[in-house]
PDB file of C-alpha atoms in Angstrom:
ATOM      1  CA  MET A 222       0.000   0.000   0.000  1.00 84.00           C
ATOM      2  CA  ILE A 223       1.166   3.519  -0.835  1.00 94.00           C
ATOM      3  CA  GLU A 224       0.681   6.120   1.872  1.00 94.00           C
ATOM      4  CA  ILE A 225      -0.838   9.063   0.024  1.00 96.00           C
ATOM      5  CA  PRO A 226      -0.367  12.451   1.716  1.00 93.00           C
ATOM      6  CA  PRO A 227      -3.203  14.979   2.126  1.00 94.00           C
ATOM      7  CA  SER A 228      -1.259  17.267  -0.222  1.00 95.00           C
ATOM      8  CA  LEU A 229      -2.448  15.020  -3.084  1.00 97.00           C
ATOM      9  CA  THR A 230      -6.075  14.596  -2.023  1.00 97.00           C
ATOM     10  CA  ARG A 231      -8.306  16.040   0.664  1.00 95.00           C
ATOM     11  CA  ASN A 232     -10.485  12.911   0.645  1.00 95.00           C
ATOM     12  CA  SER A 233      -9.453  10.292   3.216  1.00 95.00           C
ATOM     13  CA  ARG A 234     -11.500   7.584   1.492  1.00 95.00           C
ATOM     14  CA  LYS A 235      -9.623   8.278  -1.740  1.00 97.00           C
ATOM     15  CA  ARG A 236      -6.286   8.026   0.069  1.00 97.00           C
ATOM     16  CA  ASP A 237      -7.250   4.594   1.387  1.00 96.00           C
ATOM     17  CA  LEU A 238      -8.523   3.259  -1.948  1.00 97.00           C
ATOM     18  CA  PHE A 239      -5.874   4.769  -4.206  1.00 98.00           C
ATOM     19  CA  GLY A 240      -3.091   3.448  -1.975  1.00 97.00           C
ATOM     20  CA  GLY A 241      -3.821  -0.045  -3.291  1.00 97.00           C
ATOM     21  CA  ASP A 242      -5.206   0.892  -6.705  1.00 98.00           C
ATOM     22  CA  PRO A 243      -3.077  -0.754  -9.449  1.00 98.00           C
ATOM     23  CA  TYR A 244      -3.410   2.194 -11.858  1.00 98.00           C
ATOM     24  CA  PHE A 245      -2.313   4.691  -9.229  1.00 98.00           C
ATOM     25  CA  ARG A 246       0.601   2.451  -8.266  1.00 98.00           C
ATOM     26  CA  ASP A 247       1.724   2.083 -11.908  1.00 98.00           C
ATOM     27  CA  ALA A 248       1.943   5.829 -12.455  1.00 98.00           C
ATOM     28  CA  TRP A 249       3.261   6.559  -8.955  1.00 98.00           C
ATOM     29  CA  ASP A 250       6.238   4.251  -9.514  1.00 98.00           C
ATOM     30  CA  ASP A 251       7.019   6.185 -12.710  1.00 98.00           C
ATOM     31  CA  ILE A 252       6.767   9.523 -10.872  1.00 98.00           C
ATOM     32  CA  VAL A 253       9.010   8.394  -7.998  1.00 97.00           C
ATOM     33  CA  ASN A 254      11.628   7.141 -10.479  1.00 97.00           C
ATOM     34  CA  LEU A 255      11.556  10.437 -12.391  1.00 97.00           C
ATOM     35  CA  TRP A 256      11.424  12.713  -9.322  1.00 97.00           C
ATOM     36  CA  PRO A 257      12.911  10.848  -6.323  1.00 97.00           C
ATOM     37  CA  ASP A 258      12.620  13.856  -4.018  1.00 97.00           C
ATOM     38  CA  SER A 259       9.204  13.884  -2.335  1.00 95.00           C
ATOM     39  CA  ARG A 260       9.050  17.682  -2.318  1.00 95.00           C
ATOM     40  CA  GLU A 261       9.560  17.785  -6.076  1.00 96.00           C
ATOM     41  CA  GLN A 262       6.868  15.128  -6.558  1.00 96.00           C
ATOM     42  CA  ILE A 263       4.341  17.300  -4.727  1.00 95.00           C
ATOM     43  CA  MET A 264       5.470  20.496  -6.475  1.00 94.00           C
ATOM     44  CA  ARG A 265       5.214  18.931  -9.939  1.00 96.00           C
ATOM     45  CA  LEU A 266       1.805  17.425  -9.259  1.00 97.00           C
ATOM     46  CA  HIS A 267       0.490  20.677  -7.798  1.00 96.00           C
ATOM     47  CA  GLN A 268       1.592  22.535 -10.927  1.00 95.00           C
ATOM     48  CA  THR A 269       0.033  20.001 -13.320  1.00 97.00           C
ATOM     49  CA  ALA A 270      -3.505  19.584 -14.607  1.00 97.00           C
ATOM     50  CA  LEU A 271      -4.668  16.634 -16.697  1.00 98.00           C
ATOM     51  CA  VAL A 272      -7.215  17.584 -19.376  1.00 98.00           C
ATOM     52  CA  VAL A 273      -8.990  15.176 -21.743  1.00 98.00           C
ATOM     53  CA  PHE A 274     -10.905  16.506 -24.730  1.00 98.00           C
ATOM     54  CA  ARG A 275     -13.379  13.719 -25.452  1.00 98.00           C
ATOM     55  CA  PRO A 276     -14.763  12.661 -28.853  1.00 98.00           C
ATOM     56  CA  ASP A 277     -17.900  14.798 -28.314  1.00 98.00           C
ATOM     57  CA  ALA A 278     -15.679  17.882 -27.958  1.00 98.00           C
ATOM     58  CA  ILE A 279     -13.762  16.960 -31.117  1.00 98.00           C
ATOM     59  CA  VAL A 280     -16.850  16.601 -33.335  1.00 98.00           C
ATOM     60  CA  SER A 281     -18.301  19.809 -31.859  1.00 97.00           C
ATOM     61  CA  ARG A 282     -15.280  21.718 -33.248  1.00 97.00           C
ATOM     62  CA  ARG A 283     -15.057  24.193 -30.364  1.00 95.00           C
ATOM     63  CA  ILE A 284     -11.882  23.121 -28.565  1.00 97.00           C
ATOM     64  CA  GLU A 285     -10.084  26.287 -29.681  1.00 97.00           C
ATOM     65  CA  PHE A 286     -12.275  28.239 -27.264  1.00 95.00           C
ATOM     66  CA  ALA A 287     -10.930  26.169 -24.367  1.00 96.00           C
ATOM     67  CA  LEU A 288      -7.331  26.582 -25.538  1.00 97.00           C
ATOM     68  CA  GLU A 289      -7.758  30.357 -25.569  1.00 96.00           C
ATOM     69  CA  ILE A 290      -9.217  30.307 -22.044  1.00 95.00           C
ATOM     70  CA  PHE A 291      -6.373  28.133 -20.738  1.00 96.00           C
ATOM     71  CA  ASN A 292      -3.781  30.428 -22.308  1.00 94.00           C
ATOM     72  CA  ALA A 293      -5.423  33.476 -20.729  1.00 93.00           C
ATOM     73  CA  LYS A 294      -5.293  31.733 -17.337  1.00 92.00           C
ATOM     74  CA  GLY A 295      -1.513  31.302 -17.542  1.00 92.00           C
ATOM     75  CA  LEU A 296      -1.533  27.597 -18.419  1.00 95.00           C
ATOM     76  CA  THR A 297       1.107  26.092 -20.718  1.00 97.00           C
ATOM     77  CA  PRO A 298       0.624  22.718 -22.449  1.00 98.00           C
ATOM     78  CA  VAL A 299       3.725  20.645 -21.720  1.00 98.00           C
ATOM     79  CA  ALA A 300       2.572  17.195 -22.941  1.00 98.00           C
ATOM     80  CA  VAL A 301      -0.003  16.032 -25.465  1.00 98.00           C
ATOM     81  CA  THR A 302      -1.042  12.607 -26.679  1.00 98.00           C
ATOM     82  CA  THR A 303      -4.130  10.774 -27.887  1.00 98.00           C
ATOM     83  CA  PHE A 304      -5.775   7.602 -26.685  1.00 98.00           C
ATOM     84  CA  LYS A 305      -8.997   5.741 -27.384  1.00 98.00           C
ATOM     85  CA  TYR A 306     -11.487   4.789 -24.719  1.00 98.00           C
ATOM     86  CA  ASP A 307     -12.573   1.171 -24.750  1.00 98.00           C
ATOM     87  CA  ARG A 308     -14.985  -0.688 -22.507  1.00 97.00           C
ATOM     88  CA  MET A 309     -12.338  -1.119 -19.798  1.00 97.00           C
ATOM     89  CA  ARG A 310     -11.088   2.484 -19.828  1.00 98.00           C
ATOM     90  CA  VAL A 311     -14.651   3.768 -19.500  1.00 98.00           C
ATOM     91  CA  ARG A 312     -15.266   1.623 -16.441  1.00 98.00           C
ATOM     92  CA  GLU A 313     -11.847   2.017 -14.844  1.00 98.00           C
ATOM     93  CA  GLY A 314     -11.721   5.760 -15.458  1.00 98.00           C
ATOM     94  CA  TRP A 315     -14.929   6.150 -13.434  1.00 97.00           C
ATOM     95  CA  ARG A 316     -14.483   3.061 -11.236  1.00 97.00           C
ATOM     96  CA  TYR A 317     -15.423   4.923  -8.063  1.00 97.00           C
ATOM     97  CA  GLN A 318     -18.350   6.872  -9.570  1.00 96.00           C
ATOM     98  CA  LEU A 319     -20.199   4.503 -11.915  1.00 97.00           C
ATOM     99  CA  ASN A 320     -21.987   2.769  -9.049  1.00 96.00           C
ATOM    100  CA  ILE A 321     -24.621   5.547  -9.318  1.00 96.00           C
ATOM    101  CA  ALA A 322     -24.935   5.382 -13.127  1.00 96.00           C
ATOM    102  CA  THR A 323     -27.862   3.585 -14.727  1.00 96.00           C
ATOM    103  CA  ARG A 324     -27.338   0.849 -17.298  1.00 96.00           C
ATOM    104  CA  ASP A 325     -28.748   3.327 -19.814  1.00 95.00           C
ATOM    105  CA  ARG A 326     -26.100   5.944 -19.072  1.00 96.00           C
ATOM    106  CA  ILE A 327     -23.211   3.469 -19.158  1.00 97.00           C
ATOM    107  CA  ASP A 328     -24.372   2.149 -22.541  1.00 97.00           C
ATOM    108  CA  VAL A 329     -24.463   5.676 -23.961  1.00 98.00           C
ATOM    109  CA  MET A 330     -21.032   6.435 -22.476  1.00 98.00           C
ATOM    110  CA  ASP A 331     -19.730   3.367 -24.302  1.00 98.00           C
ATOM    111  CA  MET A 332     -21.328   4.533 -27.576  1.00 97.00           C
ATOM    112  CA  LEU A 333     -19.944   8.032 -27.242  1.00 98.00           C
ATOM    113  CA  LEU A 334     -16.474   7.598 -25.800  1.00 98.00           C
ATOM    114  CA  THR A 335     -15.432   4.702 -28.054  1.00 98.00           C
ATOM    115  CA  CYS A 336     -16.529   6.551 -31.203  1.00 96.00           C
ATOM    116  CA  GLY A 337     -13.163   8.221 -31.750  1.00 96.00           C
ATOM    117  CA  ARG A 338      -9.876   9.185 -30.145  1.00 98.00           C
ATOM    118  CA  SER A 339      -9.545  11.573 -27.214  1.00 98.00           C
ATOM    119  CA  ILE A 340      -6.820  14.176 -26.749  1.00 98.00           C
ATOM    120  CA  MET A 341      -4.983  14.272 -23.418  1.00 98.00           C
ATOM    121  CA  VAL A 342      -3.093  17.446 -22.524  1.00 98.00           C
ATOM    122  CA  LEU A 343      -0.965  17.984 -19.425  1.00 98.00           C
ATOM    123  CA  TYR A 344      -0.885  21.649 -18.482  1.00 98.00           C
ATOM    124  CA  ARG A 345       1.570  23.474 -16.247  1.00 96.00           C
ATOM    125  CA  GLN A 346       0.486  26.548 -14.345  1.00 91.00           C
ATOM    126  CA  ASP A 347       3.152  29.196 -14.784  1.00 77.00           C
ATOM    127  CA  LEU A 348       1.909  31.280 -11.848  1.00 68.00           C
ATOM    128  CA  PRO A 349       1.092  28.589  -9.253  1.00 59.00           C
ATOM    129  CA  ASP A 350      -1.604  29.333  -6.724  1.00 60.00           C
ATOM    130  CA  ALA A 351      -0.140  29.236  -3.227  1.00 63.00           C
ATOM    131  CA  GLN A 352      -3.178  27.409  -1.909  1.00 75.00           C
ATOM    132  CA  LEU A 353      -4.740  25.398  -4.718  1.00 90.00           C
ATOM    133  CA  PRO A 354      -3.257  22.738  -6.983  1.00 94.00           C
ATOM    134  CA  THR A 355      -3.729  23.646 -10.645  1.00 95.00           C
ATOM    135  CA  THR A 356      -6.000  20.728 -11.423  1.00 96.00           C
ATOM    136  CA  VAL A 357      -8.327  21.613  -8.519  1.00 95.00           C
ATOM    137  CA  TRP A 358      -9.254  25.127  -9.636  1.00 93.00           C
ATOM    138  CA  LEU A 359      -9.219  24.152 -13.315  1.00 95.00           C
ATOM    139  CA  SER A 360     -11.580  21.240 -12.614  1.00 94.00           C
ATOM    140  CA  GLU A 361     -13.933  23.670 -10.898  1.00 92.00           C
ATOM    141  CA  MET A 362     -13.912  25.787 -14.061  1.00 94.00           C
ATOM    142  CA  LYS A 363     -15.144  22.932 -16.253  1.00 93.00           C
ATOM    143  CA  GLY A 364     -18.635  23.095 -14.716  1.00 91.00           C
ATOM    144  CA  PRO A 365     -20.964  20.296 -13.560  1.00 91.00           C
ATOM    145  CA  SER A 366     -22.250  17.376 -15.610  1.00 89.00           C
ATOM    146  CA  LEU A 367     -25.813  18.556 -14.997  1.00 89.00           C
ATOM    147  CA  PRO A 368     -26.541  21.187 -17.698  1.00 93.00           C
ATOM    148  CA  ALA A 369     -28.829  23.193 -15.415  1.00 91.00           C
ATOM    149  CA  GLY A 370     -25.799  24.007 -13.289  1.00 92.00           C
ATOM    150  CA  ARG A 371     -23.591  25.134 -16.174  1.00 94.00           C
ATOM    151  CA  ALA A 372     -22.983  28.834 -16.766  1.00 92.00           C
ATOM    152  CA  PRO A 373     -21.441  30.742 -19.698  1.00 91.00           C
ATOM    153  CA  GLY A 374     -18.067  30.798 -17.922  1.00 89.00           C
ATOM    154  CA  HIS A 375     -17.918  27.007 -17.646  1.00 94.00           C
ATOM    155  CA  LEU A 376     -15.913  25.017 -20.188  1.00 95.00           C
ATOM    156  CA  ARG A 377     -18.741  22.531 -20.701  1.00 96.00           C
ATOM    157  CA  PHE A 378     -21.049  25.409 -21.608  1.00 95.00           C
ATOM    158  CA  VAL A 379     -18.501  26.771 -24.087  1.00 94.00           C
ATOM    159  CA  LEU A 380     -17.516  23.508 -25.768  1.00 95.00           C
ATOM    160  CA  GLY A 381     -20.825  22.322 -27.184  1.00 94.00           C
ATOM    161  CA  LYS A 382     -24.138  23.598 -28.480  1.00 94.00           C
ATOM    162  CA  ALA A 383     -25.861  20.482 -27.114  1.00 95.00           C
ATOM    163  CA  GLN A 384     -26.171  20.855 -23.337  1.00 96.00           C
ATOM    164  CA  VAL A 385     -26.992  17.329 -22.206  1.00 95.00           C
ATOM    165  CA  SER A 386     -25.877  15.539 -19.046  1.00 94.00           C
ATOM    166  CA  VAL A 387     -23.877  12.762 -20.692  1.00 96.00           C
ATOM    167  CA  LEU A 388     -22.239  15.175 -23.165  1.00 96.00           C
ATOM    168  CA  THR A 389     -19.551  16.612 -20.908  1.00 96.00           C
ATOM    169  CA  PHE A 390     -16.971  17.306 -23.662  1.00 97.00           C
ATOM    170  CA  VAL A 391     -13.982  17.692 -21.335  1.00 97.00           C
ATOM    171  CA  HIS A 392     -12.613  15.729 -18.394  1.00 97.00           C
ATOM    172  CA  ILE A 393     -10.233  17.349 -15.896  1.00 97.00           C
ATOM    173  CA  SER A 394      -8.758  15.462 -12.946  1.00 97.00           C
ATOM    174  CA  ASP A 395     -10.238  16.593  -9.622  1.00 96.00           C
ATOM    175  CA  GLU A 396      -7.054  16.522  -7.532  1.00 97.00           C
ATOM    176  CA  PRO A 397      -3.330  15.717  -7.899  1.00 98.00           C
ATOM    177  CA  ALA A 398      -4.019  12.120  -6.788  1.00 98.00           C
ATOM    178  CA  ASP A 399      -6.457  11.775  -9.685  1.00 98.00           C
ATOM    179  CA  VAL A 400      -3.818  13.055 -12.112  1.00 98.00           C
ATOM    180  CA  VAL A 401      -1.602  10.176 -10.998  1.00 98.00           C
ATOM    181  CA  ARG A 402      -4.289   7.493 -11.212  1.00 98.00           C
ATOM    182  CA  GLU A 403      -5.653   8.651 -14.555  1.00 98.00           C
ATOM    183  CA  LEU A 404      -2.202   8.616 -16.118  1.00 98.00           C
ATOM    184  CA  GLY A 405      -2.175   4.953 -15.115  1.00 98.00           C
ATOM    185  CA  VAL A 406      -5.676   4.287 -16.461  1.00 98.00           C
ATOM    186  CA  PHE A 407      -5.476   6.073 -19.799  1.00 98.00           C
ATOM    187  CA  LEU A 408      -1.872   5.526 -20.894  1.00 98.00           C
ATOM    188  CA  PRO A 409       0.179   2.341 -21.177  1.00 98.00           C
ATOM    189  CA  TYR A 410       3.729   2.353 -19.857  1.00 98.00           C
ATOM    190  CA  ALA A 411       5.565   3.689 -22.926  1.00 98.00           C
ATOM    191  CA  ALA A 412       3.069   6.506 -23.583  1.00 98.00           C
ATOM    192  CA  ARG A 413       3.046   7.401 -19.880  1.00 98.00           C
ATOM    193  CA  GLN A 414       6.843   7.623 -19.853  1.00 98.00           C
ATOM    194  CA  ARG A 415       6.809   9.952 -22.857  1.00 98.00           C
ATOM    195  CA  ALA A 416       4.176  12.178 -21.239  1.00 98.00           C
ATOM    196  CA  LEU A 417       6.053  12.431 -17.922  1.00 98.00           C
ATOM    197  CA  ARG A 418       9.374  13.135 -19.645  1.00 98.00           C
ATOM    198  CA  SER A 419       7.638  15.888 -21.573  1.00 98.00           C
ATOM    199  CA  VAL A 420       6.313  17.349 -18.308  1.00 98.00           C
ATOM    200  CA  ASN A 421       9.826  17.174 -16.892  1.00 97.00           C
ATOM    201  CA  ALA A 422      11.271  19.004 -19.912  1.00 97.00           C
ATOM    202  CA  GLY A 423       8.641  21.714 -19.454  1.00 96.00           C
ATOM    203  CA  ARG A 424       8.640  22.947 -23.051  1.00 97.00           C
ATOM    204  CA  ASP A 425       5.567  24.607 -24.529  1.00 98.00           C
ATOM    205  CA  VAL A 426       3.973  22.070 -26.930  1.00 98.00           C
ATOM    206  CA  THR A 427       1.255  24.350 -28.291  1.00 98.00           C
ATOM    207  CA  THR A 428       2.379  23.758 -31.886  1.00 98.00           C
ATOM    208  CA  LYS A 429       2.148  19.993 -31.422  1.00 98.00           C
ATOM    209  CA  LEU A 430      -1.223  20.356 -29.699  1.00 98.00           C
ATOM    210  CA  ARG A 431      -2.600  22.344 -32.646  1.00 98.00           C
ATOM    211  CA  ALA A 432      -1.319  19.707 -35.064  1.00 98.00           C
ATOM    212  CA  VAL A 433      -2.895  16.876 -33.053  1.00 98.00           C
ATOM    213  CA  LEU A 434      -6.178  18.797 -32.854  1.00 98.00           C
ATOM    214  CA  ASN A 435      -6.257  19.402 -36.619  1.00 98.00           C
ATOM    215  CA  GLU A 436      -5.496  15.729 -37.215  1.00 98.00           C
ATOM    216  CA  GLN A 437      -8.423  14.657 -35.031  1.00 98.00           C
ATOM    217  CA  TYR A 438     -10.736  17.195 -36.672  1.00 98.00           C
ATOM    218  CA  ALA A 439      -9.778  15.797 -40.085  1.00 97.00           C
ATOM    219  CA  SER A 440     -10.519  12.235 -38.991  1.00 96.00           C
ATOM    220  CA  SER A 441     -14.126  12.881 -37.899  1.00 93.00           C
ATOM    221  CA  ALA A 442     -17.026  14.793 -39.423  1.00 94.00           C
ATOM    222  CA  GLU A 443     -18.390  17.822 -37.606  1.00 97.00           C
ATOM    223  CA  HIS A 444     -21.658  17.339 -35.689  1.00 97.00           C
ATOM    224  CA  ASP A 445     -23.626  19.695 -33.443  1.00 97.00           C
ATOM    225  CA  LEU A 446     -25.051  16.747 -31.400  1.00 98.00           C
ATOM    226  CA  LEU A 447     -28.511  18.354 -31.302  1.00 98.00           C
ATOM    227  CA  MET A 448     -31.231  15.703 -31.276  1.00 98.00           C
ATOM    228  CA  ALA A 449     -33.789  18.117 -32.766  1.00 97.00           C
ATOM    229  CA  ASN A 450     -31.687  18.422 -35.917  1.00 98.00           C
ATOM    230  CA  VAL A 451     -31.334  14.637 -36.193  1.00 98.00           C
ATOM    231  CA  ILE A 452     -35.086  14.151 -35.867  1.00 97.00           C
ATOM    232  CA  GLN A 453     -35.650  16.751 -38.575  1.00 97.00           C
ATOM    233  CA  LYS A 454     -33.203  14.815 -40.756  1.00 96.00           C
ATOM    234  CA  ILE A 455     -35.182  11.600 -40.176  1.00 96.00           C
ATOM    235  CA  ARG A 456     -38.467  13.337 -41.010  1.00 95.00           C
ATOM    236  CA  LEU A 457     -37.035  14.523 -44.326  1.00 93.00           C
ATOM    237  CA  ILE A 458     -35.812  10.996 -45.146  1.00 93.00           C
ATOM    238  CA  ILE A 459     -39.163   9.323 -44.479  1.00 91.00           C
ATOM    239  CA  ARG A 460     -41.036  11.782 -46.689  1.00 88.00           C
ATOM    240  CA  GLU A 461     -39.268  10.353 -49.713  1.00 82.00           C
ATOM    241  CA  PRO A 462     -39.635   6.949 -51.449  1.00 80.00           C
ATOM    242  CA  PRO A 463     -38.911   4.170 -50.630  1.00 78.00           C
ATOM    243  CA  HIS A 464     -39.325   5.112 -46.947  1.00 75.00           C
ATOM    244  CA  ARG A 465     -42.620   6.952 -47.222  1.00 77.00           C
ATOM    245  CA  LYS A 466     -45.697   5.228 -45.718  1.00 75.00           C
ATOM    246  CA  GLU A 467     -49.296   6.346 -45.302  1.00 64.00           C
ATOM    247  CA  CYS A 468     -49.593   5.156 -41.682  1.00 62.00           C
ATOM    248  CA  ASP A 469     -46.144   5.309 -40.190  1.00 86.00           C
ATOM    249  CA  PRO A 470     -45.333   4.064 -36.639  1.00 87.00           C
ATOM    250  CA  LEU A 471     -41.959   5.769 -36.991  1.00 93.00           C
ATOM    251  CA  VAL A 472     -43.680   9.160 -37.183  1.00 92.00           C
ATOM    252  CA  ASP A 473     -45.603   8.271 -34.032  1.00 92.00           C
ATOM    253  CA  ARG A 474     -42.326   7.487 -32.258  1.00 95.00           C
ATOM    254  CA  LEU A 475     -40.788  10.778 -33.354  1.00 96.00           C
ATOM    255  CA  ASN A 476     -43.855  12.731 -32.280  1.00 95.00           C
ATOM    256  CA  ALA A 477     -43.887  11.055 -28.858  1.00 96.00           C
ATOM    257  CA  ILE A 478     -40.193  11.790 -28.288  1.00 97.00           C
ATOM    258  CA  GLN A 479     -40.495  15.425 -29.314  1.00 96.00           C
ATOM    259  CA  ALA A 480     -43.560  15.850 -27.121  1.00 95.00           C
ATOM    260  CA  GLY A 481     -41.667  14.429 -24.142  1.00 95.00           C
ATOM    261  CA  ALA A 482     -44.014  11.441 -23.912  1.00 97.00           C
ATOM    262  CA  SER A 483     -41.283   8.885 -24.719  1.00 96.00           C
ATOM    263  CA  SER A 484     -37.561   8.486 -24.100  1.00 96.00           C
ATOM    264  CA  ASP A 485     -37.249   5.129 -25.866  1.00 97.00           C
ATOM    265  CA  TRP A 486     -34.104   5.798 -27.873  1.00 97.00           C
ATOM    266  CA  ARG A 487     -33.382   2.080 -28.255  1.00 97.00           C
ATOM    267  CA  GLY A 488     -36.798   1.490 -29.811  1.00 96.00           C
ATOM    268  CA  LEU A 489     -36.309   4.410 -32.181  1.00 97.00           C
ATOM    269  CA  LEU A 490     -32.893   3.228 -33.337  1.00 97.00           C
ATOM    270  CA  LYS A 491     -34.225  -0.319 -33.822  1.00 95.00           C
ATOM    271  CA  THR A 492     -37.150   0.960 -35.880  1.00 94.00           C
ATOM    272  CA  LEU A 493     -34.774   2.949 -38.074  1.00 95.00           C
ATOM    273  CA  LYS A 494     -32.583  -0.127 -38.541  1.00 94.00           C
ATOM    274  CA  ASP A 495     -35.595  -2.292 -39.394  1.00 92.00           C
ATOM    275  CA  ARG A 496     -36.633   0.302 -41.992  1.00 91.00           C
ATOM    276  CA  ARG A 497     -33.065   0.318 -43.351  1.00 92.00           C
ATOM    277  CA  ILE A 498     -32.718   4.008 -42.642  1.00 93.00           C
ATOM    278  CA  GLN A 499     -29.005   4.592 -42.152  1.00 92.00           C
ATOM    279  CA  LEU A 500     -27.959   7.265 -39.673  1.00 95.00           C
ATOM    280  CA  ASP A 501     -24.496   8.558 -38.952  1.00 95.00           C
ATOM    281  CA  ARG A 502     -23.061   7.136 -35.711  1.00 97.00           C
ATOM    282  CA  TRP A 503     -23.084  10.612 -34.163  1.00 98.00           C
ATOM    283  CA  ASP A 504     -26.740  10.991 -35.156  1.00 98.00           C
ATOM    284  CA  GLU A 505     -27.484   7.919 -33.055  1.00 98.00           C
ATOM    285  CA  ILE A 506     -25.385   9.264 -30.179  1.00 98.00           C
ATOM    286  CA  ALA A 507     -27.188  12.625 -30.288  1.00 98.00           C
ATOM    287  CA  ILE A 508     -30.529  10.816 -29.862  1.00 98.00           C
ATOM    288  CA  ALA A 509     -29.320   8.433 -27.142  1.00 98.00           C
ATOM    289  CA  ALA A 510     -27.519  11.184 -25.190  1.00 97.00           C
ATOM    290  CA  GLU A 511     -30.621  13.376 -25.069  1.00 97.00           C
ATOM    291  CA  LEU A 512     -32.974  10.575 -23.975  1.00 97.00           C
ATOM    292  CA  CYS A 513     -30.909   8.296 -21.724  1.00 96.00           C
ATOM    293  CA  GLN A 514     -31.511   8.043 -17.992  1.00 92.00           C
ATOM    294  CA  ARG A 515     -28.876   9.645 -15.757  1.00 89.00           C
ATOM    295  CA  HIS A 516     -28.251   8.279 -12.285  1.00 92.00           C
ATOM    296  CA  PHE A 517     -30.003   6.245  -9.642  1.00 92.00           C
ATOM    297  CA  PRO A 518     -31.713   8.629  -7.233  1.00 89.00           C
ATOM    298  CA  ASP A 519     -30.559   8.849  -3.614  1.00 87.00           C
ATOM    299  CA  MET A 520     -27.237   7.127  -4.271  1.00 92.00           C
ATOM    300  CA  LEU A 521     -23.760   8.482  -3.629  1.00 94.00           C
ATOM    301  CA  PRO A 522     -20.622   7.518  -5.530  1.00 95.00           C
ATOM    302  CA  VAL A 523     -17.954   5.477  -3.788  1.00 96.00           C
ATOM    303  CA  ILE A 524     -15.748   8.579  -3.997  1.00 95.00           C
ATOM    304  CA  PRO A 525     -17.650  11.837  -4.507  1.00 89.00           C
ATOM    305  CA  ASP A 526     -16.122  14.652  -6.557  1.00 86.00           C
ATOM    306  CA  VAL A 527     -13.707  16.777  -4.563  1.00 86.00           C
ATOM    307  CA  GLY A 528     -13.931  20.467  -5.338  1.00 81.00           C
ATOM    308  CA  LEU A 529     -12.707  23.829  -4.157  1.00 86.00           C
ATOM    309  CA  ASP A 530     -14.467  23.630  -0.790  1.00 86.00           C
ATOM    310  CA  ALA A 531     -12.337  20.746   0.416  1.00 88.00           C
ATOM    311  CA  TRP A 532      -9.169  22.692  -0.387  1.00 91.00           C
ATOM    312  CA  THR A 533     -10.212  26.122   0.855  1.00 87.00           C
ATOM    313  CA  ARG A 534     -11.688  25.058   4.211  1.00 78.00           C
TER     314      ARG A 534
END
């Protein structure tokens, strides 16, 4: 077991669980080998934020807004790489939070996150806050997953036109301990070594980041992720032969969904498949994301999010 100091997390439950977590231990061993001095370990981790631009942010084509905000806040990208979520990374990335997620939400997360590559950026704060680790205050800036709580200053508000709970666009590690664990979850050994060496070198990799972003934009079509636009697209398709029918159950499904009387996205997608109406994968995701259930009521995650309050008390 690794004894994790409070300078990496203010959550005692997290310290207990992460001390034996294999992903945390993988990345921690790398960090100790690179920075043997414990004071340097803490300093480096306090200066560093881990940011993941997810596939929904990439297809929304609004990541430049976030880059401008980060630059204005005195943040310098010092490492950039890409990775692809798979079934295991989805579950291990949110191992201590998915206990409150419905089957519906997990299925849509799988659809969305595995649909393309994600961009991971490690940022250094050039003017470190004396009290707060960089990733703590930056995580607060991303805004909540619940759209009703997002405001124009939040990254999740800025990054996408579609404001839906499961479309969160950007992930930022809550605390320094999460930076360590998520390096272990998202990156295999060789990629993790490259990222940490890049952090150690401390060079501004903005040019590389722009190149990686343009590459990911080129590899996926743009999509606004608005279900209303997808439904309009379907309505136009079924007006034309050979899809047109006098009495059409598909129209009834669309009407019920738009009226708020149905959230059966699985039934809608099955009906479209049965009718051989081909949608883009992101069309399907836009529908499922809007209609899927969120969380089980009255349940708490194994490890709740840790925000500014825990660090400023």
